[in-house]
Amino acid sequence: MPAKVALAGGSGNLGPAVLNQLLDAGFDVTVLSRQSSDKTFDPRAQVAKVDYESLDSLKNALTGQDVVVSTLGVGAVPRDTHLRLIDAAVAAGVKRYIPSEYGCDTTNPQTAKLPVFADKVAVQEHLKKANKESGLSYSLLITGPFLDWGLKVGFLLNLSGPVVTLYDGGERKFNVTTLADVGRGIAGIINNLPETENKTVYVSSTSVSQKQLLALSGKSLETKTVPAIDLEKDAFAELSKPAPNPGVFAPLFIQRAIFGEGFGSQFDSGKLFNESFGLKTVSDDQIRGFFN
Ligand SMILES: NC(=O)c1ccc[n+]([C@@H]2O[C@H](COP(=O)([O-])OP(=O)(O)OC[C@H]3O[C@@H](n4cnc5c(N)ncnc54)[C@H](OP(=O)(O)O)[C@@H]3O)[C@@H](O)[C@H]2O)c1
């Protein structure tokens, strides 16, 4: 019998790629979607309309599921919603919970201290507590920034102006993962439940520097280098305003953790689950394709 997997938030930036990989891996997938949402999903999946404010609604949707995968937005979706989904998984007797991580290494103490990651850290604490008090286990999937998405939106390298900004010289390497490989990482966890129980699991499509990405873009643009600490200073300056804009401070904090030193953005290769999950390193040609 294929594992029964509930996917919460299957319609966002990441969710569709995850849904696709879960279905291709042969799992029996139910997507949880808000009653108000008009999003449509791959017909191979079942859809459960839920009220994220109601523990009962979530518990009903999760009853009979083996695994809950959350790809809910973090920040835009209130912290309480994430915690309620965990409580519902406990109440429904789910075996494994994979929270909405998929980015910077929030188990690194320096990263965990950045305000933008407070909700992810709170979710981790809630999962550890739930694990002690119930049969729910968890896996945290750390992937670094999304490679294809990050190039498309200019998050890893902004090529829109005449001058490209490189942080701390742009030579520091960091791990990146494509949206599809994030999905493969989640499928890998579900196919390896004992090996990934209550663990932080790292996967990555490759590691790159901003300078390498610029070379692969094929563009010869002027560059300027900015200290990565400035990202954090600018983020805190925004946070100190009477009405801070998350659209400004959140990406600055996240870029600080990607491009700065000491945030664990280059993974220890010995910790990668790539091989056991069957992930292949992306080639330079594939990366060139992401710029188009
Ligand atoms: N590493 C990276 O570069 C990177 C980049 C982006 C995101 N991420 C991470 O990936 C995860 C998913 O992020 P995302 O950007 O894909 O999420 P998103 O697009 O903001 O939201 C995902 C889904 O959450 C559902 N949702 C439920 N309640 C909601 C509410 N109150 N408001 C808005 N949406 C609600 C929606 O699905 P329905 O409409 O179907 O209910 C929505 O499509 C997060 O952990 C995020 O930090 C990482």
mmCIF file of C-alpha atoms and ligand atoms in Angstrom:
data_model
loop_
_atom_site.group_PDB
_atom_site.id
_atom_site.type_symbol
_atom_site.label_atom_id
_atom_site.label_comp_id
_atom_site.label_asym_id
_atom_site.label_seq_id
_atom_site.Cartn_x
_atom_site.Cartn_y
_atom_site.Cartn_z
ATOM 1 C CA MET A 1 0.000 0.000 0.000
ATOM 2 C CA PRO A 2 1.495 3.405 -0.930
ATOM 3 C CA ALA A 3 1.964 5.841 1.963
ATOM 4 C CA LYS A 4 -0.956 8.207 2.461
ATOM 5 C CA VAL A 5 0.400 11.760 2.368
ATOM 6 C CA ALA A 6 -1.429 14.996 3.164
ATOM 7 C CA LEU A 7 0.076 18.113 1.580
ATOM 8 C CA ALA A 8 -0.946 21.451 3.113
ATOM 9 C CA GLY A 9 -0.357 24.481 0.884
ATOM 10 C CA GLY A 10 0.059 22.733 -2.459
ATOM 11 C CA SER A 11 -0.678 25.789 -4.563
ATOM 12 C CA GLY A 12 2.049 28.285 -3.656
ATOM 13 C CA ASN A 13 5.551 28.919 -5.005
ATOM 14 C CA LEU A 14 6.821 25.521 -3.864
ATOM 15 C CA GLY A 15 3.682 23.381 -3.433
ATOM 16 C CA PRO A 16 3.013 22.429 -7.093
ATOM 17 C CA ALA A 17 6.556 21.052 -7.590
ATOM 18 C CA VAL A 18 6.259 19.061 -4.352
ATOM 19 C CA LEU A 19 2.837 17.700 -5.336
ATOM 20 C CA ASN A 20 4.214 16.615 -8.699
ATOM 21 C CA GLN A 21 7.135 14.712 -7.134
ATOM 22 C CA LEU A 22 4.914 13.078 -4.488
ATOM 23 C CA LEU A 23 2.499 11.865 -7.171
ATOM 24 C CA ASP A 24 5.332 10.679 -9.439
ATOM 25 C CA ALA A 25 6.754 8.753 -6.466
ATOM 26 C CA GLY A 26 3.457 6.862 -6.256
ATOM 27 C CA PHE A 27 2.119 8.166 -2.939
ATOM 28 C CA ASP A 28 -1.592 8.475 -2.263
ATOM 29 C CA VAL A 29 -1.782 12.267 -1.924
ATOM 30 C CA THR A 30 -4.513 14.474 -0.463
ATOM 31 C CA VAL A 31 -4.005 18.219 -0.835
ATOM 32 C CA LEU A 32 -5.362 20.412 1.962
ATOM 33 C CA SER A 33 -6.590 23.719 0.606
ATOM 34 C CA ARG A 34 -8.462 26.648 2.128
ATOM 35 C CA GLN A 35 -12.225 26.738 1.609
ATOM 36 C CA SER A 36 -11.777 30.227 0.093
ATOM 37 C CA SER A 37 -9.043 29.098 -2.320
ATOM 38 C CA ASP A 38 -9.870 28.759 -6.027
ATOM 39 C CA LYS A 39 -6.670 26.848 -6.835
ATOM 40 C CA THR A 40 -6.897 23.623 -8.855
ATOM 41 C CA PHE A 41 -4.645 20.590 -8.523
ATOM 42 C CA ASP A 42 -3.289 17.634 -10.498
ATOM 43 C CA PRO A 43 -6.271 15.259 -10.910
ATOM 44 C CA ARG A 44 -4.163 12.347 -9.551
ATOM 45 C CA ALA A 45 -4.485 13.997 -6.091
ATOM 46 C CA GLN A 46 -7.520 14.168 -3.854
ATOM 47 C CA VAL A 47 -8.436 17.577 -2.447
ATOM 48 C CA ALA A 48 -9.715 18.259 1.071
ATOM 49 C CA LYS A 49 -11.104 21.719 1.691
ATOM 50 C CA VAL A 50 -10.223 22.734 5.253
ATOM 51 C CA ASP A 51 -10.720 25.525 7.736
ATOM 52 C CA TYR A 52 -7.212 26.169 9.099
ATOM 53 C CA GLU A 53 -8.808 27.951 12.103
ATOM 54 C CA SER A 54 -10.542 24.738 13.197
ATOM 55 C CA LEU A 55 -8.678 21.877 14.872
ATOM 56 C CA ASP A 56 -11.631 19.566 14.125
ATOM 57 C CA SER A 57 -11.627 20.419 10.422
ATOM 58 C CA LEU A 58 -7.885 19.715 10.205
ATOM 59 C CA LYS A 59 -8.134 16.550 12.322
ATOM 60 C CA ASN A 60 -10.895 15.195 10.039
ATOM 61 C CA ALA A 61 -8.782 15.862 6.949
ATOM 62 C CA LEU A 62 -5.712 14.181 8.490
ATOM 63 C CA THR A 63 -7.413 11.079 9.870
ATOM 64 C CA GLY A 64 -6.010 8.007 8.101
ATOM 65 C CA GLN A 65 -2.929 9.862 6.749
ATOM 66 C CA ASP A 66 0.587 8.508 7.407
ATOM 67 C CA VAL A 67 2.534 11.677 6.685
ATOM 68 C CA VAL A 68 1.755 15.411 6.737
ATOM 69 C CA VAL A 69 3.868 17.674 4.526
ATOM 70 C CA SER A 70 3.436 21.404 5.051
ATOM 71 C CA THR A 71 4.390 23.788 2.272
ATOM 72 C CA LEU A 72 2.303 26.578 3.818
ATOM 73 C CA GLY A 73 3.781 30.032 3.503
ATOM 74 C CA VAL A 74 5.734 31.186 6.547
ATOM 75 C CA GLY A 75 5.106 34.751 7.668
ATOM 76 C CA ALA A 76 1.992 35.267 5.517
ATOM 77 C CA VAL A 77 0.361 32.264 7.211
ATOM 78 C CA PRO A 78 0.029 32.933 10.976
ATOM 79 C CA ARG A 79 2.259 30.939 13.347
ATOM 80 C CA ASP A 80 -0.844 29.580 15.109
ATOM 81 C CA THR A 81 -1.989 27.937 11.871
ATOM 82 C CA HIS A 82 1.282 25.990 11.619
ATOM 83 C CA LEU A 83 1.037 24.915 15.286
ATOM 84 C CA ARG A 84 -2.646 23.918 14.906
ATOM 85 C CA LEU A 85 -1.796 21.711 11.930
ATOM 86 C CA ILE A 86 0.759 19.873 14.115
ATOM 87 C CA ASP A 87 -1.821 19.491 16.902
ATOM 88 C CA ALA A 88 -4.278 18.084 14.369
ATOM 89 C CA ALA A 89 -1.642 15.621 13.114
ATOM 90 C CA VAL A 90 -1.148 14.441 16.718
ATOM 91 C CA ALA A 91 -4.915 14.137 17.264
ATOM 92 C CA ALA A 92 -5.317 12.186 14.007
ATOM 93 C CA GLY A 93 -2.500 9.740 14.847
ATOM 94 C CA VAL A 94 -0.232 10.736 11.927
ATOM 95 C CA LYS A 95 3.252 9.123 11.984
ATOM 96 C CA ARG A 96 5.516 11.776 10.441
ATOM 97 C CA TYR A 97 5.322 15.557 10.093
ATOM 98 C CA ILE A 98 7.486 17.491 7.634
ATOM 99 C CA PRO A 99 7.172 21.210 8.490
ATOM 100 C CA SER A 100 7.488 24.127 6.104
ATOM 101 C CA GLU A 101 11.287 24.616 6.206
ATOM 102 C CA TYR A 102 12.976 24.184 2.788
ATOM 103 C CA GLY A 103 15.540 26.942 3.003
ATOM 104 C CA CYS A 104 18.290 28.285 5.273
ATOM 105 C CA ASP A 105 19.645 26.049 8.011
ATOM 106 C CA THR A 106 17.417 27.164 10.885
ATOM 107 C CA THR A 107 19.157 24.632 13.166
ATOM 108 C CA ASN A 108 22.305 26.804 12.907
ATOM 109 C CA PRO A 109 22.246 29.011 16.055
ATOM 110 C CA GLN A 110 23.286 32.177 14.178
ATOM 111 C CA THR A 111 20.527 31.634 11.587
ATOM 112 C CA ALA A 112 17.915 30.739 14.200
ATOM 113 C CA LYS A 113 18.485 34.128 15.876
ATOM 114 C CA LEU A 114 17.392 36.132 12.806
ATOM 115 C CA PRO A 115 13.837 37.400 13.448
ATOM 116 C CA VAL A 116 12.554 36.165 10.067
ATOM 117 C CA PHE A 117 13.038 32.556 11.190
ATOM 118 C CA ALA A 118 11.220 32.885 14.546
ATOM 119 C CA ASP A 119 8.104 31.059 13.269
ATOM 120 C CA LYS A 120 10.159 28.150 11.869
ATOM 121 C CA VAL A 121 12.021 27.830 15.181
ATOM 122 C CA ALA A 122 8.713 27.911 17.112
ATOM 123 C CA VAL A 123 7.384 25.113 14.875
ATOM 124 C CA GLN A 124 10.509 23.040 15.587
ATOM 125 C CA GLU A 125 10.010 23.499 19.347
ATOM 126 C CA HIS A 126 6.352 22.501 19.025
ATOM 127 C CA LEU A 127 7.295 19.369 17.051
ATOM 128 C CA LYS A 128 9.915 18.324 19.614
ATOM 129 C CA LYS A 129 7.323 18.694 22.374
ATOM 130 C CA ALA A 130 4.684 16.796 20.376
ATOM 131 C CA ASN A 131 7.211 14.036 19.701
ATOM 132 C CA LYS A 132 7.888 13.621 23.433
ATOM 133 C CA GLU A 133 4.188 13.536 24.282
ATOM 134 C CA SER A 134 2.762 11.540 21.350
ATOM 135 C CA GLY A 135 3.648 9.124 18.571
ATOM 136 C CA LEU A 136 4.293 11.933 16.050
ATOM 137 C CA SER A 137 7.827 12.038 14.651
ATOM 138 C CA TYR A 138 9.246 14.746 12.392
ATOM 139 C CA SER A 139 11.899 15.478 9.761
ATOM 140 C CA LEU A 140 13.226 18.959 8.927
ATOM 141 C CA LEU A 141 14.269 19.324 5.288
ATOM 142 C CA ILE A 142 16.994 21.938 4.739
ATOM 143 C CA THR A 143 17.665 22.783 1.082
ATOM 144 C CA GLY A 144 19.200 26.257 0.911
ATOM 145 C CA PRO A 145 17.601 28.755 -1.485
ATOM 146 C CA PHE A 146 15.615 27.520 -4.475
ATOM 147 C CA LEU A 147 17.959 27.683 -7.472
ATOM 148 C CA ASP A 148 15.504 27.970 -10.391
ATOM 149 C CA TRP A 149 12.978 30.154 -8.515
ATOM 150 C CA GLY A 150 15.769 32.293 -6.992
ATOM 151 C CA LEU A 151 17.260 33.071 -10.406
ATOM 152 C CA LYS A 152 13.855 33.771 -11.954
ATOM 153 C CA VAL A 153 12.885 36.323 -9.298
ATOM 154 C CA GLY A 154 16.390 37.810 -8.989
ATOM 155 C CA PHE A 155 16.801 36.762 -5.358
ATOM 156 C CA LEU A 156 20.212 35.092 -5.768
ATOM 157 C CA LEU A 157 21.560 37.589 -8.291
ATOM 158 C CA ASN A 158 19.762 40.705 -9.439
ATOM 159 C CA LEU A 159 20.559 41.226 -13.119
ATOM 160 C CA SER A 160 17.881 43.859 -13.721
ATOM 161 C CA GLY A 161 20.087 46.936 -13.366
ATOM 162 C CA PRO A 162 23.339 48.087 -14.931
ATOM 163 C CA VAL A 163 25.306 47.080 -11.785
ATOM 164 C CA VAL A 164 25.141 43.671 -10.091
ATOM 165 C CA THR A 165 25.515 43.567 -6.296
ATOM 166 C CA LEU A 166 27.793 40.854 -4.907
ATOM 167 C CA TYR A 167 27.896 40.290 -1.148
ATOM 168 C CA ASP A 168 31.294 40.033 0.579
ATOM 169 C CA GLY A 169 32.904 39.818 -2.873
ATOM 170 C CA GLY A 170 30.511 37.162 -4.202
ATOM 171 C CA GLU A 171 32.930 34.231 -3.928
ATOM 172 C CA ARG A 172 31.440 32.470 -0.895
ATOM 173 C CA LYS A 173 29.686 29.242 -1.889
ATOM 174 C CA PHE A 174 26.234 28.221 -0.690
ATOM 175 C CA ASN A 175 24.035 25.206 -1.345
ATOM 176 C CA VAL A 176 21.001 25.615 -3.593
ATOM 177 C CA THR A 177 18.170 23.258 -4.585
ATOM 178 C CA THR A 178 15.714 23.273 -7.464
ATOM 179 C CA LEU A 179 11.984 23.174 -6.700
ATOM 180 C CA ALA A 180 11.781 19.645 -8.154
ATOM 181 C CA ASP A 181 14.698 18.457 -5.985
ATOM 182 C CA VAL A 182 12.961 19.845 -2.875
ATOM 183 C CA GLY A 183 10.045 17.595 -3.877
ATOM 184 C CA ARG A 184 12.444 14.665 -4.384
ATOM 185 C CA GLY A 185 13.894 15.357 -0.928
ATOM 186 C CA ILE A 186 10.434 15.155 0.644
ATOM 187 C CA ALA A 187 9.676 11.929 -1.258
ATOM 188 C CA GLY A 188 13.070 10.618 -0.085
ATOM 189 C CA ILE A 189 12.143 11.253 3.551
ATOM 190 C CA ILE A 190 8.831 9.411 3.142
ATOM 191 C CA ASN A 191 10.613 6.467 1.495
ATOM 192 C CA ASN A 192 13.178 6.408 4.327
ATOM 193 C CA LEU A 193 11.089 7.054 7.445
ATOM 194 C CA PRO A 194 13.302 5.160 9.949
ATOM 195 C CA GLU A 195 16.555 6.784 8.709
ATOM 196 C CA THR A 196 15.067 10.299 8.835
ATOM 197 C CA GLU A 197 13.113 10.055 12.101
ATOM 198 C CA ASN A 198 13.439 13.235 14.197
ATOM 199 C CA LYS A 199 16.356 14.353 12.023
ATOM 200 C CA THR A 200 17.472 17.421 10.135
ATOM 201 C CA VAL A 201 17.821 16.216 6.555
ATOM 202 C CA TYR A 202 19.975 18.130 4.070
ATOM 203 C CA VAL A 203 19.637 17.868 0.289
ATOM 204 C CA SER A 204 21.070 20.092 -2.424
ATOM 205 C CA SER A 205 21.165 20.276 -6.227
ATOM 206 C CA THR A 206 24.629 21.882 -6.128
ATOM 207 C CA SER A 207 26.672 24.573 -4.400
ATOM 208 C CA VAL A 208 27.517 27.837 -6.153
ATOM 209 C CA SER A 209 28.788 31.354 -5.524
ATOM 210 C CA GLN A 210 27.241 34.589 -6.794
ATOM 211 C CA LYS A 211 30.285 35.080 -9.058
ATOM 212 C CA GLN A 212 29.794 31.624 -10.601
ATOM 213 C CA LEU A 213 26.124 32.396 -11.195
ATOM 214 C CA LEU A 214 27.030 35.686 -12.849
ATOM 215 C CA ALA A 215 29.475 33.898 -15.176
ATOM 216 C CA LEU A 216 26.798 31.295 -16.038
ATOM 217 C CA SER A 217 24.272 34.059 -16.808
ATOM 218 C CA GLY A 218 26.456 35.006 -19.802
ATOM 219 C CA LYS A 219 26.019 38.705 -18.998
ATOM 220 C CA SER A 220 29.008 41.005 -18.714
ATOM 221 C CA LEU A 221 27.759 43.577 -16.254
ATOM 222 C CA GLU A 222 29.568 45.900 -13.898
ATOM 223 C CA THR A 223 29.663 44.604 -10.301
ATOM 224 C CA LYS A 224 29.877 46.232 -6.899
ATOM 225 C CA THR A 225 30.593 44.437 -3.636
ATOM 226 C CA VAL A 226 28.619 45.148 -0.481
ATOM 227 C CA PRO A 227 29.357 43.764 3.016
ATOM 228 C CA ALA A 228 26.799 41.038 3.826
ATOM 229 C CA ILE A 229 26.378 42.555 7.316
ATOM 230 C CA ASP A 230 24.675 45.528 5.607
ATOM 231 C CA LEU A 231 21.759 43.231 4.716
ATOM 232 C CA GLU A 232 21.162 42.617 8.416
ATOM 233 C CA LYS A 233 21.584 46.314 9.297
ATOM 234 C CA ASP A 234 19.039 47.301 6.630
ATOM 235 C CA ALA A 235 16.632 44.573 7.811
ATOM 236 C CA PHE A 236 16.793 45.758 11.446
ATOM 237 C CA ALA A 237 16.391 49.393 10.300
ATOM 238 C CA GLU A 238 13.141 48.370 8.557
ATOM 239 C CA LEU A 239 12.020 46.385 11.622
ATOM 240 C CA SER A 240 12.513 49.429 13.869
ATOM 241 C CA LYS A 241 9.977 51.479 11.855
ATOM 242 C CA PRO A 242 6.462 51.930 13.303
ATOM 243 C CA ALA A 243 4.962 49.730 10.554
ATOM 244 C CA PRO A 244 7.760 47.491 9.257
ATOM 245 C CA ASN A 245 7.206 45.978 5.827
ATOM 246 C CA PRO A 246 7.822 42.191 5.791
ATOM 247 C CA GLY A 247 8.324 42.439 2.028
ATOM 248 C CA VAL A 248 11.429 44.518 2.818
ATOM 249 C CA PHE A 249 12.930 43.006 5.996
ATOM 250 C CA ALA A 250 12.212 39.309 5.347
ATOM 251 C CA PRO A 251 14.243 38.926 2.116
ATOM 252 C CA LEU A 252 17.103 40.988 3.619
ATOM 253 C CA PHE A 253 17.383 38.656 6.639
ATOM 254 C CA ILE A 254 17.160 35.585 4.401
ATOM 255 C CA GLN A 255 19.877 36.914 2.061
ATOM 256 C CA ARG A 256 22.017 37.649 5.137
ATOM 257 C CA ALA A 257 21.806 33.947 6.049
ATOM 258 C CA ILE A 258 22.560 32.842 2.462
ATOM 259 C CA PHE A 259 25.460 35.155 1.598
ATOM 260 C CA GLY A 260 26.962 35.808 5.055
ATOM 261 C CA GLU A 261 29.539 33.791 6.948
ATOM 262 C CA GLY A 262 28.687 31.445 9.828
ATOM 263 C CA PHE A 263 25.031 30.798 8.942
ATOM 264 C CA GLY A 264 25.624 27.249 7.700
ATOM 265 C CA SER A 265 24.656 28.065 4.113
ATOM 266 C CA GLN A 266 27.331 25.708 2.761
ATOM 267 C CA PHE A 267 26.334 22.274 3.991
ATOM 268 C CA ASP A 268 28.735 19.660 5.303
ATOM 269 C CA SER A 269 28.754 17.247 2.331
ATOM 270 C CA GLY A 270 28.832 14.277 4.723
ATOM 271 C CA LYS A 271 25.370 15.290 5.948
ATOM 272 C CA LEU A 272 23.708 15.264 2.511
ATOM 273 C CA PHE A 273 21.016 12.636 1.846
ATOM 274 C CA ASN A 274 21.382 13.160 -1.942
ATOM 275 C CA GLU A 275 22.731 9.709 -2.685
ATOM 276 C CA SER A 276 20.197 7.705 -0.711
ATOM 277 C CA PHE A 277 17.368 9.837 -2.176
ATOM 278 C CA GLY A 278 18.702 9.533 -5.771
ATOM 279 C CA LEU A 279 19.295 13.283 -6.327
ATOM 280 C CA LYS A 280 21.638 14.226 -9.187
ATOM 281 C CA THR A 281 23.832 17.339 -9.205
ATOM 282 C CA VAL A 282 22.557 19.961 -11.669
ATOM 283 C CA SER A 283 24.942 20.745 -14.520
ATOM 284 C CA ASP A 284 26.178 24.198 -15.556
ATOM 285 C CA ASP A 285 24.051 23.831 -18.714
ATOM 286 C CA GLN A 286 20.944 23.281 -16.606
ATOM 287 C CA ILE A 287 21.800 26.378 -14.548
ATOM 288 C CA ARG A 288 22.255 28.414 -17.767
ATOM 289 C CA GLY A 289 18.734 27.294 -18.725
ATOM 290 C CA PHE A 290 17.288 28.734 -15.510
ATOM 291 C CA PHE A 291 18.262 32.245 -16.660
ATOM 292 C CA ASN A 292 15.952 32.007 -19.710
HETATM 293 N N1 LIG B 1 14.478 28.394 -0.157
HETATM 294 C C1 LIG B 1 13.863 29.337 -0.854
HETATM 295 O O1 LIG B 1 14.443 30.005 -1.731
HETATM 296 C C2 LIG B 1 12.409 29.579 -0.585
HETATM 297 C C3 LIG B 1 11.691 30.458 -1.398
HETATM 298 C C4 LIG B 1 10.312 30.611 -1.168
HETATM 299 C C5 LIG B 1 9.709 29.913 -0.132
HETATM 300 N N2 LIG B 1 10.463 29.073 0.662
HETATM 301 C C6 LIG B 1 9.853 28.305 1.736
HETATM 302 O O2 LIG B 1 8.950 27.355 1.161
HETATM 303 C C7 LIG B 1 7.807 27.222 2.008
HETATM 304 C C8 LIG B 1 6.538 27.504 1.198
HETATM 305 O O3 LIG B 1 6.590 28.864 0.769
HETATM 306 P P1 LIG B 1 5.735 29.387 -0.484
HETATM 307 O O4 LIG B 1 6.351 30.693 -0.876
HETATM 308 O O5 LIG B 1 5.596 28.306 -1.500
HETATM 309 O O6 LIG B 1 4.330 29.632 0.235
HETATM 310 P P2 LIG B 1 3.124 30.535 -0.294
HETATM 311 O O7 LIG B 1 3.164 30.515 -1.785
HETATM 312 O O8 LIG B 1 3.159 31.856 0.390
HETATM 313 O O9 LIG B 1 1.850 29.763 0.309
HETATM 314 C C9 LIG B 1 1.619 28.394 0.093
HETATM 315 C C10 LIG B 1 0.152 28.075 0.250
HETATM 316 O O10 LIG B 1 -0.288 28.230 1.590
HETATM 317 C C11 LIG B 1 -1.726 28.173 1.576
HETATM 318 N N3 LIG B 1 -2.319 29.018 2.646
HETATM 319 C C12 LIG B 1 -2.999 28.545 3.729
HETATM 320 N N4 LIG B 1 -3.374 29.512 4.543
HETATM 321 C C13 LIG B 1 -2.963 30.664 3.995
HETATM 322 C C14 LIG B 1 -3.060 32.019 4.389
HETATM 323 N N5 LIG B 1 -3.652 32.401 5.530
HETATM 324 N N6 LIG B 1 -2.518 32.937 3.579
HETATM 325 C C15 LIG B 1 -1.891 32.579 2.444
HETATM 326 N N7 LIG B 1 -1.749 31.286 2.012
HETATM 327 C C16 LIG B 1 -2.287 30.339 2.797
HETATM 328 C C17 LIG B 1 -2.152 28.567 0.175
HETATM 329 O O11 LIG B 1 -2.722 27.404 -0.426
HETATM 330 P P3 LIG B 1 -4.311 27.303 -0.750
HETATM 331 O O12 LIG B 1 -4.687 28.536 -1.490
HETATM 332 O O13 LIG B 1 -4.386 26.063 -1.600
HETATM 333 O O14 LIG B 1 -4.991 27.145 0.576
HETATM 334 C C18 LIG B 1 -0.840 28.941 -0.500
HETATM 335 O O15 LIG B 1 -0.805 28.657 -1.862
HETATM 336 C C19 LIG B 1 8.038 28.160 3.199
HETATM 337 O O16 LIG B 1 8.627 27.438 4.250
HETATM 338 C C20 LIG B 1 9.043 29.164 2.669
HETATM 339 O O17 LIG B 1 9.848 29.730 3.687
HETATM 340 C C21 LIG B 1 11.780 28.894 0.446
#
